[in-house]
mmCIF file of C-alpha atoms in Angstrom:
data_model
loop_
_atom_site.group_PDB
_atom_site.id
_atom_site.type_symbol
_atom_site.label_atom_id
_atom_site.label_comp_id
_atom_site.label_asym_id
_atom_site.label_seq_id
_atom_site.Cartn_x
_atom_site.Cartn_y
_atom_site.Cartn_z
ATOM 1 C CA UNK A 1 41.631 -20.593 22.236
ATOM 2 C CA UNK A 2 43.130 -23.600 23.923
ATOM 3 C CA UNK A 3 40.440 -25.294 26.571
ATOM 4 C CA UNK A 4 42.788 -28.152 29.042
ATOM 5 C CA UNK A 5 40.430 -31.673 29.879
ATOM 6 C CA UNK A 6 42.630 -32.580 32.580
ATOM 7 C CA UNK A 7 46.024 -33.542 30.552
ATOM 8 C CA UNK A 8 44.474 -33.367 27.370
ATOM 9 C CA UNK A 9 44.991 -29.830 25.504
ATOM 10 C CA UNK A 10 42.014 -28.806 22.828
ATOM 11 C CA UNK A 11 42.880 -25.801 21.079
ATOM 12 C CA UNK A 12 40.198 -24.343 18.537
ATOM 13 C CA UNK A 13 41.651 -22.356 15.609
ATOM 14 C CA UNK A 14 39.206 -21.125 13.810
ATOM 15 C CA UNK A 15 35.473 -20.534 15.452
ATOM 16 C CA UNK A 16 32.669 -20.719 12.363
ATOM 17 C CA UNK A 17 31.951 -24.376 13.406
ATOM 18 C CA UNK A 18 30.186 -26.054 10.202
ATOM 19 C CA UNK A 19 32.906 -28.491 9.631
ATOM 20 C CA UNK A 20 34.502 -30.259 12.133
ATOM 21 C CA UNK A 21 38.509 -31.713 11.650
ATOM 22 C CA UNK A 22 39.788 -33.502 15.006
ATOM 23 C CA UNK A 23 43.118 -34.072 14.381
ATOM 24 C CA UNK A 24 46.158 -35.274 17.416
ATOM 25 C CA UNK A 25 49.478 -33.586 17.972
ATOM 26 C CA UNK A 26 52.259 -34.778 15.323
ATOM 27 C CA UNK A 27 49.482 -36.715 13.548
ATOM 28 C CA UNK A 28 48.680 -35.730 9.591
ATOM 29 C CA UNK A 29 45.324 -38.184 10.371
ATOM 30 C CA UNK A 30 42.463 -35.851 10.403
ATOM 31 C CA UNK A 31 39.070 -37.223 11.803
ATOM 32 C CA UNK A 32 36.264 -35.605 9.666
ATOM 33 C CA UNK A 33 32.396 -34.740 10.945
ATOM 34 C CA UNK A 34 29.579 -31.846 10.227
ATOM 35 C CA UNK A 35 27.887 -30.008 13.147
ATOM 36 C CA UNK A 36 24.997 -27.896 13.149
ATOM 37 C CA UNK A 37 24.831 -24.223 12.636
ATOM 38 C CA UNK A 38 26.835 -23.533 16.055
ATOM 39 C CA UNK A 39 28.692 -20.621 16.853
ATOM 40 C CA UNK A 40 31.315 -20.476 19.625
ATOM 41 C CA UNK A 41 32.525 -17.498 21.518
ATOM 42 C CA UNK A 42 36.620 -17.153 21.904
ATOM 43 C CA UNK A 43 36.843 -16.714 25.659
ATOM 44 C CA UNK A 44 34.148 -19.342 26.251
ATOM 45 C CA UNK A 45 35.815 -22.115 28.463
ATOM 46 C CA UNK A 46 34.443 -25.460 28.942
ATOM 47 C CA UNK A 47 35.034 -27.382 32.024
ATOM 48 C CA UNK A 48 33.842 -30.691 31.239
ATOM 49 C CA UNK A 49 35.575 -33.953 30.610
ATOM 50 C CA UNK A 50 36.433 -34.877 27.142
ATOM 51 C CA UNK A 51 33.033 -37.404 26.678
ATOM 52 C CA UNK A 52 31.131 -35.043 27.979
ATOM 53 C CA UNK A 53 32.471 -31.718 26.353
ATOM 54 C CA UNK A 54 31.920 -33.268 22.674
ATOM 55 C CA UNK A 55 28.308 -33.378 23.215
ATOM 56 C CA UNK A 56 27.156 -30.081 24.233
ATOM 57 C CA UNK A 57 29.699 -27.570 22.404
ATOM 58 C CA UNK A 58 28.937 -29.238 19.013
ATOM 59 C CA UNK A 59 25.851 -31.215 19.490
ATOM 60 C CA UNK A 60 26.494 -33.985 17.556
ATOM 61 C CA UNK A 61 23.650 -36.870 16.771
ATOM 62 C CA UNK A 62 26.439 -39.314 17.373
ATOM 63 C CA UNK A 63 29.154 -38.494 19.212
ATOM 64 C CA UNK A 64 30.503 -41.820 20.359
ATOM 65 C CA UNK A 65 32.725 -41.845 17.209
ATOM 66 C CA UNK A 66 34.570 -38.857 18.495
ATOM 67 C CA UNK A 67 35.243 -40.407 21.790
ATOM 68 C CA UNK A 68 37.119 -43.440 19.927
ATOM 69 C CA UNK A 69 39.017 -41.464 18.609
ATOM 70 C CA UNK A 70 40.219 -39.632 21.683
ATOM 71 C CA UNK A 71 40.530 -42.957 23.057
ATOM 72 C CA UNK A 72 42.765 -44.093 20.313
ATOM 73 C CA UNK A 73 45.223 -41.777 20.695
ATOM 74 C CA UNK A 74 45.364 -41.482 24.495
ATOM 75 C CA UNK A 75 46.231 -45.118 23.711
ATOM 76 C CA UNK A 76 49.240 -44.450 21.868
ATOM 77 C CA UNK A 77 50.149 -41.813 24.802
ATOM 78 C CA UNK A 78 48.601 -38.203 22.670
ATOM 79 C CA UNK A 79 48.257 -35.441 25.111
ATOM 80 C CA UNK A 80 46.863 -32.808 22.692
ATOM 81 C CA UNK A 81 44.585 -32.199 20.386
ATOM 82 C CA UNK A 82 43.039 -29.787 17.853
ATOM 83 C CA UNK A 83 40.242 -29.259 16.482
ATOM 84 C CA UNK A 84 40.083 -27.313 13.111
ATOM 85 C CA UNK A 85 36.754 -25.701 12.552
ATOM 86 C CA UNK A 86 35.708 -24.897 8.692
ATOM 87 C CA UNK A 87 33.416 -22.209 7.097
ATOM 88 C CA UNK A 88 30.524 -23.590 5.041
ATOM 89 C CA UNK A 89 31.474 -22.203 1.672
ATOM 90 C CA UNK A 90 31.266 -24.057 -1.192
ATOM 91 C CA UNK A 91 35.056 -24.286 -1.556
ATOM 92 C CA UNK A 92 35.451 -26.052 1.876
ATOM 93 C CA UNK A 93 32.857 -28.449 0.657
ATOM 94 C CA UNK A 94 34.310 -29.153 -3.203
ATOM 95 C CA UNK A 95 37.687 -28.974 -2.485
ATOM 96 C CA UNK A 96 37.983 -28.251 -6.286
ATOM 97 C CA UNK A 97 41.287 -25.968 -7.536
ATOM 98 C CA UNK A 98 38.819 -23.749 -9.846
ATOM 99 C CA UNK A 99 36.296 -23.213 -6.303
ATOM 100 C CA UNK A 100 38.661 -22.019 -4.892
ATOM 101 C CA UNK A 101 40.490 -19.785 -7.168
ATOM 102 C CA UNK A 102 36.527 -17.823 -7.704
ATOM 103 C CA UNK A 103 36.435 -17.680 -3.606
ATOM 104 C CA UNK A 104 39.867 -16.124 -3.637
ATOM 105 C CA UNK A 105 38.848 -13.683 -6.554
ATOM 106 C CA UNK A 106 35.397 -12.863 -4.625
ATOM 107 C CA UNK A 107 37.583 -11.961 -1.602
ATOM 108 C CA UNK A 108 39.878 -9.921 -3.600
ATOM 109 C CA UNK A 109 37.481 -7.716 -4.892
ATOM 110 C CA UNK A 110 35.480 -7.421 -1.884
ATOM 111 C CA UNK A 111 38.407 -6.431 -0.685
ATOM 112 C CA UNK A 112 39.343 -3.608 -3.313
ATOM 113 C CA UNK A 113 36.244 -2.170 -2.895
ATOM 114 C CA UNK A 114 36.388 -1.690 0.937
ATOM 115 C CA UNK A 115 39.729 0.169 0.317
ATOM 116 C CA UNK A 116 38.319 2.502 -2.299
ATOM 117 C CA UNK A 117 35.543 3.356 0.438
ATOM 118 C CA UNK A 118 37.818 3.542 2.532
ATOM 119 C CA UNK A 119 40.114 5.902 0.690
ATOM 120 C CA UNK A 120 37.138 8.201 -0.382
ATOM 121 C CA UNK A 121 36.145 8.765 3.106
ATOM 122 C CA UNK A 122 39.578 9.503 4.387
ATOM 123 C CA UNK A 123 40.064 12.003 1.729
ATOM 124 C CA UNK A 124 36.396 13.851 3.351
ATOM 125 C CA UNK A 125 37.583 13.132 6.803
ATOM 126 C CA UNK A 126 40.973 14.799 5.790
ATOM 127 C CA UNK A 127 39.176 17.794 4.149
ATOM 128 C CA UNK A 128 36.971 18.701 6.780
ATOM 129 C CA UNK A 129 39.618 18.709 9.624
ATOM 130 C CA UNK A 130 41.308 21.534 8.170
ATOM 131 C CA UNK A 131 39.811 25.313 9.169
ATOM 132 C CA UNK A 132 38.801 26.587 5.651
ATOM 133 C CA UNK A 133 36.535 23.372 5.433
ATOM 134 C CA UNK A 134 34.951 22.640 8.394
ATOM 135 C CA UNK A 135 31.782 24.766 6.831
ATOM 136 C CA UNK A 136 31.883 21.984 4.732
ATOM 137 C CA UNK A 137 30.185 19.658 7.352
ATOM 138 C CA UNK A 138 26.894 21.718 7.202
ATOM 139 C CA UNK A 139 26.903 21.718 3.373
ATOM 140 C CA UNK A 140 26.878 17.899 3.967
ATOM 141 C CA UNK A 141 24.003 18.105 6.306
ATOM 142 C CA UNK A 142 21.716 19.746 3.886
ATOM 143 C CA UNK A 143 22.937 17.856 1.053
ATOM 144 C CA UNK A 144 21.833 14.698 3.159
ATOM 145 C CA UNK A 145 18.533 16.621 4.354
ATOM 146 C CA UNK A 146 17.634 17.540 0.376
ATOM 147 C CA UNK A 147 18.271 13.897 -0.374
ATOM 148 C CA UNK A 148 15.283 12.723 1.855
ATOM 149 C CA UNK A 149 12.650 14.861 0.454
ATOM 150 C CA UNK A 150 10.533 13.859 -1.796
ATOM 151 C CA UNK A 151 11.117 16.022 -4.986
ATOM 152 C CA UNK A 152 9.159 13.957 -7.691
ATOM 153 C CA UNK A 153 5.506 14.976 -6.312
ATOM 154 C CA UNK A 154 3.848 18.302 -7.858
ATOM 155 C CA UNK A 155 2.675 20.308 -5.216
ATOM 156 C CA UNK A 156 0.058 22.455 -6.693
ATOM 157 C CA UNK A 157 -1.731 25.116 -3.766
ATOM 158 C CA UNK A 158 -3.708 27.817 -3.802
ATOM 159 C CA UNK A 159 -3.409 30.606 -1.312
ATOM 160 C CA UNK A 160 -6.317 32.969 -0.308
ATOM 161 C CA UNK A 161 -5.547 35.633 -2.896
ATOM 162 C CA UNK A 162 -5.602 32.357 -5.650
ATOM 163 C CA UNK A 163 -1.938 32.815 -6.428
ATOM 164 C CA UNK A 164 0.005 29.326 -6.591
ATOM 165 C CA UNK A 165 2.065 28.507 -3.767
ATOM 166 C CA UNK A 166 5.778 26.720 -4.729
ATOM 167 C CA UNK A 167 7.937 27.341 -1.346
ATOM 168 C CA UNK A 168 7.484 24.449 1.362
ATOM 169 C CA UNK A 169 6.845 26.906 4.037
ATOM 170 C CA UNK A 170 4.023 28.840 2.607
ATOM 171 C CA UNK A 171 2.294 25.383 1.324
ATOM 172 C CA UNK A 172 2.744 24.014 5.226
ATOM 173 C CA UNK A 173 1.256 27.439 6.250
ATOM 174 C CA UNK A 174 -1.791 27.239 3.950
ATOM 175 C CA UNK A 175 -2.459 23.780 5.011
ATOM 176 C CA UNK A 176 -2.614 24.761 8.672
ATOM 177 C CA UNK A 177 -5.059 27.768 7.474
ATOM 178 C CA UNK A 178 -7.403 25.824 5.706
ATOM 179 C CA UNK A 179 -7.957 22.718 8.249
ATOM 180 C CA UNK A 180 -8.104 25.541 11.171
ATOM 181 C CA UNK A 181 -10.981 27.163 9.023
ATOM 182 C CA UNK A 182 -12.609 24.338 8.569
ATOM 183 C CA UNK A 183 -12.589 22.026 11.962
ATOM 184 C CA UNK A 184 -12.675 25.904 14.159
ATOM 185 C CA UNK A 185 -15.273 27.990 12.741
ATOM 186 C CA UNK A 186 -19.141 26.736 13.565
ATOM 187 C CA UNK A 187 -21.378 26.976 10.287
ATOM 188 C CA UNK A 188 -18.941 28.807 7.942
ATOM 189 C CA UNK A 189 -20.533 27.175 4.746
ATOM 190 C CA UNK A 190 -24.025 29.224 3.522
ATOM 191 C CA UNK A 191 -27.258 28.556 5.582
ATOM 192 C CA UNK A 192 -29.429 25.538 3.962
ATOM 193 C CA UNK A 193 -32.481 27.838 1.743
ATOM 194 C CA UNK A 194 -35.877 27.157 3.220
ATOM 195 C CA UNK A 195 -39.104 27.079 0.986
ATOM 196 C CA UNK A 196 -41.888 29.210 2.598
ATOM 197 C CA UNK A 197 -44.558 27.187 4.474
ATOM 198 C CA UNK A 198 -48.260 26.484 3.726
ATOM 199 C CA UNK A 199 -50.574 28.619 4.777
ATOM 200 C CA UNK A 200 -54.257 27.175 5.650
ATOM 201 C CA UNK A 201 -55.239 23.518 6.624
ATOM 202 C CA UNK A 202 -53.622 20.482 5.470
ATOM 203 C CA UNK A 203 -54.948 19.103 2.739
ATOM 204 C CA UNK A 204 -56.327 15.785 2.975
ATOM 205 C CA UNK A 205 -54.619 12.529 1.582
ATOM 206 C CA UNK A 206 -55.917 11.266 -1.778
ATOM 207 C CA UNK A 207 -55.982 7.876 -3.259
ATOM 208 C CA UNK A 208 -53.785 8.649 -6.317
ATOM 209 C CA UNK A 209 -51.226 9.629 -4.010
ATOM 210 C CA UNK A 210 -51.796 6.568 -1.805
ATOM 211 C CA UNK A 211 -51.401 4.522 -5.197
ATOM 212 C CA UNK A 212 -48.301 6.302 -6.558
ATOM 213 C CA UNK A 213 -46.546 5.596 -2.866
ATOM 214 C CA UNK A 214 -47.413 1.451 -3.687
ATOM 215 C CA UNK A 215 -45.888 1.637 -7.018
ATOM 216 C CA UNK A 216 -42.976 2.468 -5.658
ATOM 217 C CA UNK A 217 -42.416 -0.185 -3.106
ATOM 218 C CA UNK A 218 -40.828 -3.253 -3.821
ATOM 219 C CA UNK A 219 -42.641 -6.841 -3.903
ATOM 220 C CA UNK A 220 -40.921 -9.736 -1.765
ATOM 221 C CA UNK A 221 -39.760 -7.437 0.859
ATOM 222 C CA UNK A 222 -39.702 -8.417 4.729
ATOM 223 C CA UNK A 223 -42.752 -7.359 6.412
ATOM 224 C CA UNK A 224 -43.892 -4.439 8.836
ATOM 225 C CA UNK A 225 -45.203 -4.258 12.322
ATOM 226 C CA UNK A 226 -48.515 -5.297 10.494
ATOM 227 C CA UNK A 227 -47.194 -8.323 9.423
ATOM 228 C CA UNK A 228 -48.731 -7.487 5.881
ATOM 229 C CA UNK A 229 -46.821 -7.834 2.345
ATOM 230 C CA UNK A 230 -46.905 -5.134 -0.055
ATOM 231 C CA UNK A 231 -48.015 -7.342 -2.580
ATOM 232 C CA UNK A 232 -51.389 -7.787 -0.529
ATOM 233 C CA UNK A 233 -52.085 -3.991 -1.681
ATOM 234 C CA UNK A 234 -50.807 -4.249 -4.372
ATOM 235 C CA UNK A 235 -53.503 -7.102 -5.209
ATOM 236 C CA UNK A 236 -56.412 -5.602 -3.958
ATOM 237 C CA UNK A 237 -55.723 -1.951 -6.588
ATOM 238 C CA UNK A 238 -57.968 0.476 -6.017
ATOM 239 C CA UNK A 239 -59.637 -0.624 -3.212
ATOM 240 C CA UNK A 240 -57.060 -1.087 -0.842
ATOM 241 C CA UNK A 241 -55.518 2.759 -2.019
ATOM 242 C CA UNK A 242 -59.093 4.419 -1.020
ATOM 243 C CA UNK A 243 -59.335 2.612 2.071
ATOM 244 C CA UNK A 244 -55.831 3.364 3.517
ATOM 245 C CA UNK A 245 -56.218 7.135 2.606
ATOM 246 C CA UNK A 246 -59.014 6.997 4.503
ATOM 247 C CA UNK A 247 -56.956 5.515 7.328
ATOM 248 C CA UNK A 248 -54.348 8.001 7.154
ATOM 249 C CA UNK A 249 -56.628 11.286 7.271
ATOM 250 C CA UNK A 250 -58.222 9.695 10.074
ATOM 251 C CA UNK A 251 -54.839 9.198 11.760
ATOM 252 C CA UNK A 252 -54.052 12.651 11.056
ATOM 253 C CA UNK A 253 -57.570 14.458 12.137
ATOM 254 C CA UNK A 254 -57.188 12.713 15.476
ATOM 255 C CA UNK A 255 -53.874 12.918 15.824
ATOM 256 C CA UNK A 256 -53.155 9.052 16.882
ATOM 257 C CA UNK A 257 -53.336 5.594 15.981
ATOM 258 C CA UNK A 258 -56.279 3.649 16.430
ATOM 259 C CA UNK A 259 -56.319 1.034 19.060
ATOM 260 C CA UNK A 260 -56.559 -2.460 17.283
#
């Protein structure tokens, strides 16, 4: 991409801007800097002046360096220059001969294997273009389909009859069966067995019963609407179980609370 500044030329050869090389025409002087993590589109054109291009396409922190530079070589009559962009790879930073020979390698054999991928799938491509193949493609499909399920989990259910289900289909099928049997139908499980009731009068409320019922209870517990602890009863033993039986067969001969 070459970008004219009025009669200055700036042509960009390669675009993965980590590593800057500004370099003039006929010049083997190469003016080194880093940029940020910038990348650069190849039909962008920028139609700024040369101080004030600098700034924006690479962002440098300080720039004025680059603009010497220009100015330099304007100075000794330059009318183009480039700019050679590096990748950040560990080669471009080393420079080293054995960096580079294990980049080169890398590439290599990135490169052999996107041939051999390459070369498998033309060879499937190839196959199912040709009439007594193209059932192939659905063989494929399932093949792909198969691949997706899950095949490690044991699927162990029971149809109606108690037989053990193993196809997919009847398993789905039971499944939808047993959830509309059991959110559909209203009281399917067996009725709840009732004791037969007492015949005659209640009988009245005794103070062993009263006594067993404070046993029970827990000391150091929050308080009722009577504002009175358990261990108050507790305390007062016998006493306190006679007269709150007597309290409760009143409540339940009248058949209310008494005002207090």
């Amino acid at each position: 991409m070459a970008t004219r500044f009025g009669s200055i030329d700036i042509s960009f050869v390669r675009h993965s801007i980590k590593e800057i090389s500004l370099a003039a025409e006929g010049s083997e002087e190469f003016f080194n800097f880093n940029v940020k993590d910038v990348s650069m589109g190849e039909n962008h054109v920028y139609e700024h002046t040369v101080g004030v291009c600098v700034q924006p396409v690479f962002y440098l922190a300080d720039w004025s360096l680059v603009i010497q530079f220009f100015e330099s070589w304007l100075a000794q009559g330059a009318t183009k220059f480039y700019f050679y962009a590096h990748s950040y790879t560990r080669q471009a930073r080393t420079r080293k001969p054995e960096d580079r020979e294990a980049y080169l390698s890398a590439r290599r054999e990135a490169k052999k294997a996107v041939a051999a991928k390459s070369h498998h799938h033309k060879a499937l491509y190839d196959m199912l273009d040709t009439r007594e193949e193209e059932w192939a493609v659905y063989r494929l499909v399932r093949a792909r389909h198969h691949s997706t399920l899950d095949r490690e989990h044991t699927k162990i259910v029971k149809g109606v009859d108690g037989a053990v289900l193993r196809r997919s289909g009847q398993i789905l099928e039971r499944w939808q069966e047993y959830y509309n049997h059991l959110c559909n139908e209203e009281f399917c499980h067996l009725p709840i067995p009732t004791v037969p009731s007492v015949e005659g009068p209640v009988l009245p409320i005794t103070a062993v019963e009263v006594s067993a019922a404070l046993a029970k209870m827990k000391s150091n517990k929050a308080t009722g609407l009577d504002d009175i602890l358990v261990d108050v009863w507790k305390l007062l033993g016998d006493r306190a179980s006679v007269w709150v039986a007597t309290l409760f067969n009143k409540i339940v001969a009248e058949g209310r609370t008494p005002d207090v």
